[in-house]
PDB file of C-alpha atoms in Angstrom:
ATOM      1  CA  UNK A 126      14.264  10.780 -15.581  1.00  0.00           C
ATOM      2  CA  UNK A 127      13.067   7.745 -13.662  1.00  0.00           C
ATOM      3  CA  UNK A 128      11.568   5.389 -16.238  1.00  0.00           C
ATOM      4  CA  UNK A 129       9.337   2.355 -16.241  1.00  0.00           C
ATOM      5  CA  UNK A 130       9.630   0.564 -19.554  1.00  0.00           C
ATOM      6  CA  UNK A 131       7.240  -1.884 -21.149  1.00  0.00           C
ATOM      7  CA  UNK A 132       6.974  -3.325 -24.623  1.00  0.00           C
ATOM      8  CA  UNK A 133       3.867  -1.729 -26.116  1.00  0.00           C
ATOM      9  CA  UNK A 134       2.854  -4.890 -27.989  1.00  0.00           C
ATOM     10  CA  UNK A 135       0.403  -6.042 -29.036  1.00  0.00           C
ATOM     11  CA  UNK A 136       1.230  -9.387 -27.484  1.00  0.00           C
ATOM     12  CA  UNK A 137      -0.995 -12.005 -29.046  1.00  0.00           C
ATOM     13  CA  UNK A 138      -1.526 -15.391 -27.376  1.00  0.00           C
ATOM     14  CA  UNK A 139      -4.041 -18.149 -28.056  1.00  0.00           C
ATOM     15  CA  UNK A 140      -6.748 -18.913 -25.527  1.00  0.00           C
ATOM     16  CA  UNK A 141      -5.468 -21.242 -22.810  1.00  0.00           C
ATOM     17  CA  UNK A 142      -1.820 -20.257 -23.244  1.00  0.00           C
ATOM     18  CA  UNK A 143       0.460 -18.440 -20.797  1.00  0.00           C
ATOM     19  CA  UNK A 144       0.904 -14.727 -21.417  1.00  0.00           C
ATOM     20  CA  UNK A 145       4.171 -13.231 -20.198  1.00  0.00           C
ATOM     21  CA  UNK A 146       4.384  -9.477 -19.675  1.00  0.00           C
ATOM     22  CA  UNK A 147       7.618  -7.732 -18.790  1.00  0.00           C
ATOM     23  CA  UNK A 148       8.642  -4.457 -17.217  1.00  0.00           C
ATOM     24  CA  UNK A 149      11.979  -2.863 -16.377  1.00  0.00           C
ATOM     25  CA  UNK A 150      12.606   0.137 -14.189  1.00  0.00           C
ATOM     26  CA  UNK A 151      15.521   2.506 -13.941  1.00  0.00           C
ATOM     27  CA  UNK A 152      15.605   3.533 -10.275  1.00  0.00           C
ATOM     28  CA  UNK A 153      17.426   0.939  -8.199  1.00  0.00           C
ATOM     29  CA  UNK A 154      15.857   2.350  -5.036  1.00  0.00           C
ATOM     30  CA  UNK A 155      12.342   1.379  -6.106  1.00  0.00           C
ATOM     31  CA  UNK A 156      10.595  -0.643  -3.418  1.00  0.00           C
ATOM     32  CA  UNK A 157       7.027  -1.368  -4.460  1.00  0.00           C
ATOM     33  CA  UNK A 158       5.732  -2.789  -7.716  1.00  0.00           C
ATOM     34  CA  UNK A 159       2.259  -3.216  -9.105  1.00  0.00           C
ATOM     35  CA  UNK A 160       0.424  -4.606 -12.085  1.00  0.00           C
ATOM     36  CA  UNK A 161      -2.788  -2.977 -13.232  1.00  0.00           C
ATOM     37  CA  UNK A 162      -5.143  -3.975 -16.023  1.00  0.00           C
ATOM     38  CA  UNK A 163      -6.826  -1.281 -18.088  1.00  0.00           C
ATOM     39  CA  UNK A 164      -9.598  -1.948 -20.555  1.00  0.00           C
ATOM     40  CA  UNK A 165     -10.066   0.623 -23.300  1.00  0.00           C
ATOM     41  CA  UNK A 166     -11.737   3.741 -21.935  1.00  0.00           C
ATOM     42  CA  UNK A 167     -11.717   2.439 -18.373  1.00  0.00           C
ATOM     43  CA  UNK A 168      -9.649   3.071 -15.268  1.00  0.00           C
ATOM     44  CA  UNK A 169      -6.673   1.001 -14.076  1.00  0.00           C
ATOM     45  CA  UNK A 170      -7.706  -2.047 -12.037  1.00  0.00           C
ATOM     46  CA  UNK A 171      -5.200  -3.444  -9.537  1.00  0.00           C
ATOM     47  CA  UNK A 172      -4.175  -7.031 -10.260  1.00  0.00           C
ATOM     48  CA  UNK A 173      -1.241  -7.575  -7.935  1.00  0.00           C
ATOM     49  CA  UNK A 174       1.384  -5.943  -5.797  1.00  0.00           C
ATOM     50  CA  UNK A 175       4.849  -7.338  -5.113  1.00  0.00           C
ATOM     51  CA  UNK A 176       7.485  -5.990  -2.764  1.00  0.00           C
ATOM     52  CA  UNK A 177      10.078  -8.758  -2.343  1.00  0.00           C
ATOM     53  CA  UNK A 178      12.278 -10.664  -4.775  1.00  0.00           C
ATOM     54  CA  UNK A 179      10.719 -13.873  -6.052  1.00  0.00           C
ATOM     55  CA  UNK A 180       7.293 -14.972  -7.149  1.00  0.00           C
ATOM     56  CA  UNK A 181       3.848 -14.098  -5.866  1.00  0.00           C
ATOM     57  CA  UNK A 182       0.842 -16.040  -7.074  1.00  0.00           C
ATOM     58  CA  UNK A 183      -2.828 -15.064  -7.039  1.00  0.00           C
ATOM     59  CA  UNK A 184      -5.150 -17.342  -8.960  1.00  0.00           C
ATOM     60  CA  UNK A 185      -4.116 -17.375 -12.629  1.00  0.00           C
ATOM     61  CA  UNK A 186      -1.658 -14.520 -12.097  1.00  0.00           C
ATOM     62  CA  UNK A 187       1.975 -14.732 -10.988  1.00  0.00           C
ATOM     63  CA  UNK A 188       4.134 -11.672 -10.458  1.00  0.00           C
ATOM     64  CA  UNK A 189       7.907 -12.076 -10.473  1.00  0.00           C
ATOM     65  CA  UNK A 190      10.377  -9.525  -9.112  1.00  0.00           C
ATOM     66  CA  UNK A 191      14.139  -9.405  -9.582  1.00  0.00           C
ATOM     67  CA  UNK A 192      15.514  -6.255  -7.979  1.00  0.00           C
ATOM     68  CA  UNK A 193      19.107  -6.999  -9.001  1.00  0.00           C
ATOM     69  CA  UNK A 194      18.061  -6.994 -12.660  1.00  0.00           C
ATOM     70  CA  UNK A 195      15.464  -4.247 -12.089  1.00  0.00           C
ATOM     71  CA  UNK A 196      12.868  -6.409 -13.711  1.00  0.00           C
ATOM     72  CA  UNK A 197       9.277  -7.306 -12.849  1.00  0.00           C
ATOM     73  CA  UNK A 198       7.003  -9.583 -14.837  1.00  0.00           C
ATOM     74  CA  UNK A 199       3.442 -10.850 -14.854  1.00  0.00           C
ATOM     75  CA  UNK A 200       2.429 -14.299 -16.015  1.00  0.00           C
ATOM     76  CA  UNK A 201      -1.185 -15.039 -16.864  1.00  0.00           C
ATOM     77  CA  UNK A 202      -1.975 -18.752 -17.021  1.00  0.00           C
ATOM     78  CA  UNK A 203      -4.881 -20.190 -18.991  1.00  0.00           C
ATOM     79  CA  UNK A 204      -5.384 -16.883 -20.811  1.00  0.00           C
ATOM     80  CA  UNK A 205      -8.977 -16.020 -21.671  1.00  0.00           C
ATOM     81  CA  UNK A 206     -10.336 -13.606 -24.304  1.00  0.00           C
ATOM     82  CA  UNK A 207     -11.591 -11.485 -21.380  1.00  0.00           C
ATOM     83  CA  UNK A 208      -7.936 -10.949 -20.391  1.00  0.00           C
ATOM     84  CA  UNK A 209      -7.470  -8.876 -23.550  1.00  0.00           C
ATOM     85  CA  UNK A 210      -6.547  -5.440 -22.216  1.00  0.00           C
ATOM     86  CA  UNK A 211      -3.576  -3.171 -21.623  1.00  0.00           C
ATOM     87  CA  UNK A 212      -1.415  -4.212 -18.680  1.00  0.00           C
ATOM     88  CA  UNK A 213       0.273  -1.419 -16.793  1.00  0.00           C
ATOM     89  CA  UNK A 214       3.385  -1.816 -14.688  1.00  0.00           C
ATOM     90  CA  UNK A 215       3.684   0.740 -11.887  1.00  0.00           C
ATOM     91  CA  UNK A 216       6.523   1.427  -9.484  1.00  0.00           C
ATOM     92  CA  UNK A 217       6.776   3.470  -6.322  1.00  0.00           C
ATOM     93  CA  UNK A 218      10.196   5.111  -6.189  1.00  0.00           C
ATOM     94  CA  UNK A 219       9.587   7.279  -3.124  1.00  0.00           C
ATOM     95  CA  UNK A 220       6.609   8.379  -1.112  1.00  0.00           C
ATOM     96  CA  UNK A 221       3.370   6.978  -2.486  1.00  0.00           C
ATOM     97  CA  UNK A 222       3.296   8.193  -6.096  1.00  0.00           C
ATOM     98  CA  UNK A 223       2.820   5.481  -8.702  1.00  0.00           C
ATOM     99  CA  UNK A 224       5.127   5.820 -11.695  1.00  0.00           C
ATOM    100  CA  UNK A 225       3.474   4.012 -14.604  1.00  0.00           C
ATOM    101  CA  UNK A 226       4.836   2.450 -17.758  1.00  0.00           C
ATOM    102  CA  UNK A 227       3.020   2.994 -21.029  1.00  0.00           C
ATOM    103  CA  UNK A 228       1.520  -0.475 -20.870  1.00  0.00           C
ATOM    104  CA  UNK A 229       1.545  -3.642 -22.933  1.00  0.00           C
ATOM    105  CA  UNK A 230      -1.496  -4.470 -25.034  1.00  0.00           C
ATOM    106  CA  UNK A 231      -2.501  -8.137 -24.706  1.00  0.00           C
ATOM    107  CA  UNK A 232      -4.767  -9.860 -27.197  1.00  0.00           C
ATOM    108  CA  UNK A 233      -6.027 -13.350 -26.389  1.00  0.00           C
ATOM    109  CA  UNK A 234      -7.421 -15.034 -29.472  1.00  0.00           C
ATOM    110  CA  UNK A 235     -10.119 -17.746 -29.255  1.00  0.00           C
TER     111      UNK A 235
ATOM    112  CA  UNK B 201     -17.164  -4.259  -2.380  1.00  0.00           C
ATOM    113  CA  UNK B 202     -16.147  -0.663  -1.549  1.00  0.00           C
ATOM    114  CA  UNK B 203     -15.061   1.414  -4.497  1.00  0.00           C
ATOM    115  CA  UNK B 204     -13.883   4.893  -5.386  1.00  0.00           C
ATOM    116  CA  UNK B 205     -16.529   6.982  -7.113  1.00  0.00           C
ATOM    117  CA  UNK B 206     -16.064  10.074  -9.279  1.00  0.00           C
ATOM    118  CA  UNK B 207     -18.349  12.736 -10.671  1.00  0.00           C
ATOM    119  CA  UNK B 208     -19.017  13.847 -13.286  1.00  0.00           C
ATOM    120  CA  UNK B 209     -18.105  11.094 -15.716  1.00  0.00           C
ATOM    121  CA  UNK B 210     -17.627  13.649 -18.486  1.00  0.00           C
ATOM    122  CA  UNK B 211     -17.051  17.392 -18.200  1.00  0.00           C
ATOM    123  CA  UNK B 212     -16.871  19.771 -21.145  1.00  0.00           C
ATOM    124  CA  UNK B 213     -15.581  23.262 -20.472  1.00  0.00           C
ATOM    125  CA  UNK B 214     -14.262  26.241 -22.365  1.00  0.00           C
ATOM    126  CA  UNK B 215     -10.644  27.310 -22.169  1.00  0.00           C
ATOM    127  CA  UNK B 216     -10.051  29.638 -19.234  1.00  0.00           C
ATOM    128  CA  UNK B 217     -12.941  28.318 -17.175  1.00  0.00           C
ATOM    129  CA  UNK B 218     -12.613  26.717 -13.746  1.00  0.00           C
ATOM    130  CA  UNK B 219     -13.598  23.098 -13.215  1.00  0.00           C
ATOM    131  CA  UNK B 220     -13.982  21.015 -10.091  1.00  0.00           C
ATOM    132  CA  UNK B 221     -13.706  17.256 -10.300  1.00  0.00           C
ATOM    133  CA  UNK B 222     -15.138  15.276  -7.414  1.00  0.00           C
ATOM    134  CA  UNK B 223     -14.205  11.980  -5.850  1.00  0.00           C
ATOM    135  CA  UNK B 224     -15.431   9.895  -2.936  1.00  0.00           C
ATOM    136  CA  UNK B 225     -12.546   7.650  -1.798  1.00  0.00           C
ATOM    137  CA  UNK B 226     -13.048   4.278  -0.128  1.00  0.00           C
ATOM    138  CA  UNK B 227     -14.338   5.060   3.343  1.00  0.00           C
ATOM    139  CA  UNK B 228     -11.545   3.678   5.558  1.00  0.00           C
ATOM    140  CA  UNK B 229      -8.725   4.866   3.301  1.00  0.00           C
ATOM    141  CA  UNK B 230      -6.430   7.620   4.500  1.00  0.00           C
ATOM    142  CA  UNK B 231      -4.404   8.508   1.398  1.00  0.00           C
ATOM    143  CA  UNK B 232      -5.936  10.089  -1.674  1.00  0.00           C
ATOM    144  CA  UNK B 233      -4.484  10.752  -5.111  1.00  0.00           C
ATOM    145  CA  UNK B 234      -5.177  12.336  -8.450  1.00  0.00           C
ATOM    146  CA  UNK B 235      -3.723  11.025 -11.699  1.00  0.00           C
ATOM    147  CA  UNK B 236      -4.363  11.981 -15.286  1.00  0.00           C
ATOM    148  CA  UNK B 237      -4.091  10.162 -18.594  1.00  0.00           C
ATOM    149  CA  UNK B 238      -3.965  12.092 -21.827  1.00  0.00           C
ATOM    150  CA  UNK B 239      -5.421  10.058 -24.702  1.00  0.00           C
ATOM    151  CA  UNK B 240      -2.911   7.484 -25.902  1.00  0.00           C
ATOM    152  CA  UNK B 241      -0.390   8.309 -23.191  1.00  0.00           C
ATOM    153  CA  UNK B 242       0.600   6.820 -19.871  1.00  0.00           C
ATOM    154  CA  UNK B 243      -1.060   7.455 -16.528  1.00  0.00           C
ATOM    155  CA  UNK B 244       0.678  10.360 -14.765  1.00  0.00           C
ATOM    156  CA  UNK B 245       0.742  11.194 -11.066  1.00  0.00           C
ATOM    157  CA  UNK B 246      -0.498  14.636 -10.069  1.00  0.00           C
ATOM    158  CA  UNK B 247      -0.786  14.799  -6.284  1.00  0.00           C
ATOM    159  CA  UNK B 248      -1.186  12.819  -3.087  1.00  0.00           C
ATOM    160  CA  UNK B 249      -3.082  14.003  -0.016  1.00  0.00           C
ATOM    161  CA  UNK B 250      -2.939  12.819   3.586  1.00  0.00           C
ATOM    162  CA  UNK B 251      -4.167  14.253   6.859  1.00  0.00           C
ATOM    163  CA  UNK B 252      -5.703  17.253   5.102  1.00  0.00           C
ATOM    164  CA  UNK B 253      -2.578  18.353   3.327  1.00  0.00           C
ATOM    165  CA  UNK B 254      -0.629  17.662   0.168  1.00  0.00           C
ATOM    166  CA  UNK B 255       2.062  15.074   0.846  1.00  0.00           C
ATOM    167  CA  UNK B 256       3.547  14.905  -2.630  1.00  0.00           C
ATOM    168  CA  UNK B 257       3.014  16.562  -6.005  1.00  0.00           C
ATOM    169  CA  UNK B 258       4.450  16.276  -9.497  1.00  0.00           C
ATOM    170  CA  UNK B 259       5.739  18.977 -11.814  1.00  0.00           C
ATOM    171  CA  UNK B 260       2.401  18.844 -13.626  1.00  0.00           C
ATOM    172  CA  UNK B 261       0.596  20.011 -10.464  1.00  0.00           C
ATOM    173  CA  UNK B 262       1.311  23.713 -10.847  1.00  0.00           C
ATOM    174  CA  UNK B 263      -0.459  26.758  -9.416  1.00  0.00           C
ATOM    175  CA  UNK B 264      -3.554  26.259 -11.559  1.00  0.00           C
ATOM    176  CA  UNK B 265      -4.336  23.036  -9.682  1.00  0.00           C
ATOM    177  CA  UNK B 266      -5.566  22.661  -6.129  1.00  0.00           C
ATOM    178  CA  UNK B 267      -7.024  19.862  -4.038  1.00  0.00           C
ATOM    179  CA  UNK B 268      -9.354  19.911  -1.089  1.00  0.00           C
ATOM    180  CA  UNK B 269     -11.213  17.593   1.234  1.00  0.00           C
ATOM    181  CA  UNK B 270     -14.201  19.837   1.958  1.00  0.00           C
ATOM    182  CA  UNK B 271     -15.979  17.308   4.179  1.00  0.00           C
ATOM    183  CA  UNK B 272     -15.538  13.798   5.556  1.00  0.00           C
ATOM    184  CA  UNK B 273     -16.187  12.024   2.280  1.00  0.00           C
ATOM    185  CA  UNK B 274     -15.369  14.151  -0.765  1.00  0.00           C
ATOM    186  CA  UNK B 275     -11.978  14.859  -2.294  1.00  0.00           C
ATOM    187  CA  UNK B 276     -11.828  17.452  -5.064  1.00  0.00           C
ATOM    188  CA  UNK B 277      -9.451  18.595  -7.769  1.00  0.00           C
ATOM    189  CA  UNK B 278      -9.851  22.162  -8.984  1.00  0.00           C
ATOM    190  CA  UNK B 279      -8.341  23.463 -12.182  1.00  0.00           C
ATOM    191  CA  UNK B 280      -8.514  27.248 -12.040  1.00  0.00           C
ATOM    192  CA  UNK B 281      -8.102  28.314 -15.649  1.00  0.00           C
ATOM    193  CA  UNK B 282      -8.308  25.370 -17.991  1.00  0.00           C
ATOM    194  CA  UNK B 283      -6.104  25.025 -21.049  1.00  0.00           C
ATOM    195  CA  UNK B 284      -6.590  22.891 -24.139  1.00  0.00           C
ATOM    196  CA  UNK B 285      -3.792  20.621 -22.945  1.00  0.00           C
ATOM    197  CA  UNK B 286      -5.692  19.842 -19.737  1.00  0.00           C
ATOM    198  CA  UNK B 287      -8.016  17.634 -21.788  1.00  0.00           C
ATOM    199  CA  UNK B 288      -7.524  14.151 -20.335  1.00  0.00           C
ATOM    200  CA  UNK B 289      -9.004  11.443 -18.158  1.00  0.00           C
ATOM    201  CA  UNK B 290      -8.604  12.332 -14.502  1.00  0.00           C
ATOM    202  CA  UNK B 291      -8.514   9.445 -12.064  1.00  0.00           C
ATOM    203  CA  UNK B 292      -8.907   9.627  -8.320  1.00  0.00           C
ATOM    204  CA  UNK B 293      -7.381   6.841  -6.238  1.00  0.00           C
ATOM    205  CA  UNK B 294      -7.151   5.956  -2.585  1.00  0.00           C
ATOM    206  CA  UNK B 295      -5.124   3.658  -0.359  1.00  0.00           C
ATOM    207  CA  UNK B 296      -5.403   2.437   3.220  1.00  0.00           C
ATOM    208  CA  UNK B 297      -2.268   3.937   4.707  1.00  0.00           C
ATOM    209  CA  UNK B 298      -1.388   0.892   6.789  1.00  0.00           C
ATOM    210  CA  UNK B 299      -0.821  -2.788   6.104  1.00  0.00           C
ATOM    211  CA  UNK B 300      -1.262  -2.920   2.338  1.00  0.00           C
ATOM    212  CA  UNK B 301      -0.789   0.826   2.405  1.00  0.00           C
ATOM    213  CA  UNK B 302       0.740   1.113  -1.028  1.00  0.00           C
ATOM    214  CA  UNK B 303      -2.101  -0.554  -2.943  1.00  0.00           C
ATOM    215  CA  UNK B 304      -4.049   2.159  -4.704  1.00  0.00           C
ATOM    216  CA  UNK B 305      -7.583   1.668  -6.004  1.00  0.00           C
ATOM    217  CA  UNK B 306      -8.780   3.837  -8.845  1.00  0.00           C
ATOM    218  CA  UNK B 307     -12.142   5.398  -9.526  1.00  0.00           C
ATOM    219  CA  UNK B 308     -13.788   5.227 -12.952  1.00  0.00           C
ATOM    220  CA  UNK B 309     -12.423   8.613 -13.992  1.00  0.00           C
ATOM    221  CA  UNK B 310     -13.707  11.934 -15.268  1.00  0.00           C
ATOM    222  CA  UNK B 311     -13.146  12.703 -18.921  1.00  0.00           C
ATOM    223  CA  UNK B 312     -12.341  16.420 -19.154  1.00  0.00           C
ATOM    224  CA  UNK B 313     -12.685  18.049 -22.555  1.00  0.00           C
ATOM    225  CA  UNK B 314     -11.469  21.632 -22.879  1.00  0.00           C
ATOM    226  CA  UNK B 315     -12.647  23.443 -26.012  1.00  0.00           C
TER     227      UNK B 315
END
């Protein structure tokens, strides 16, 4: 079974702090990695994609990929209460199918 | 900004009935997908569709499911004989197929309730 693992949380951070979300995956052949945000009752919203080892920054978000450790993370700087949501890690192992983790619930407190 | 649309937003059906869920992918996208999310569980891949045929499907996508692109804009998921366990949110997604081809954009979903 090819797994994508995330800590379910909730991860609680104060407003203005950095939130760090982590994800590990089991299939070493995985090539494409994504972070989605999902508000309760809503659909997944793409935040970032990352394909190569290292960091990728987009505004307040930084994705980090380490293929040797089979680890991908998302950092959210200057966290806002509106960032409170479930963050989904998704991996493409082959083809185009996204393989999702169960998500980490983030709560940003004012 | 272009977006994926889905109808209906909520569908209630009786066990054994057929349902068709509809999606309009982003207009210049070439790959289309269906996913489902049972309440409290993770998002699960069902099927991908490219060039008018299924390119990939999961074990969930059995003979009771089918997909179709009946015209140039719509993409449908049919469930032939619904079961209680088919109750879930069904999400349609699409991706470009070149360049950022792997980035998939999701529609708002259809909540299917089977009674």
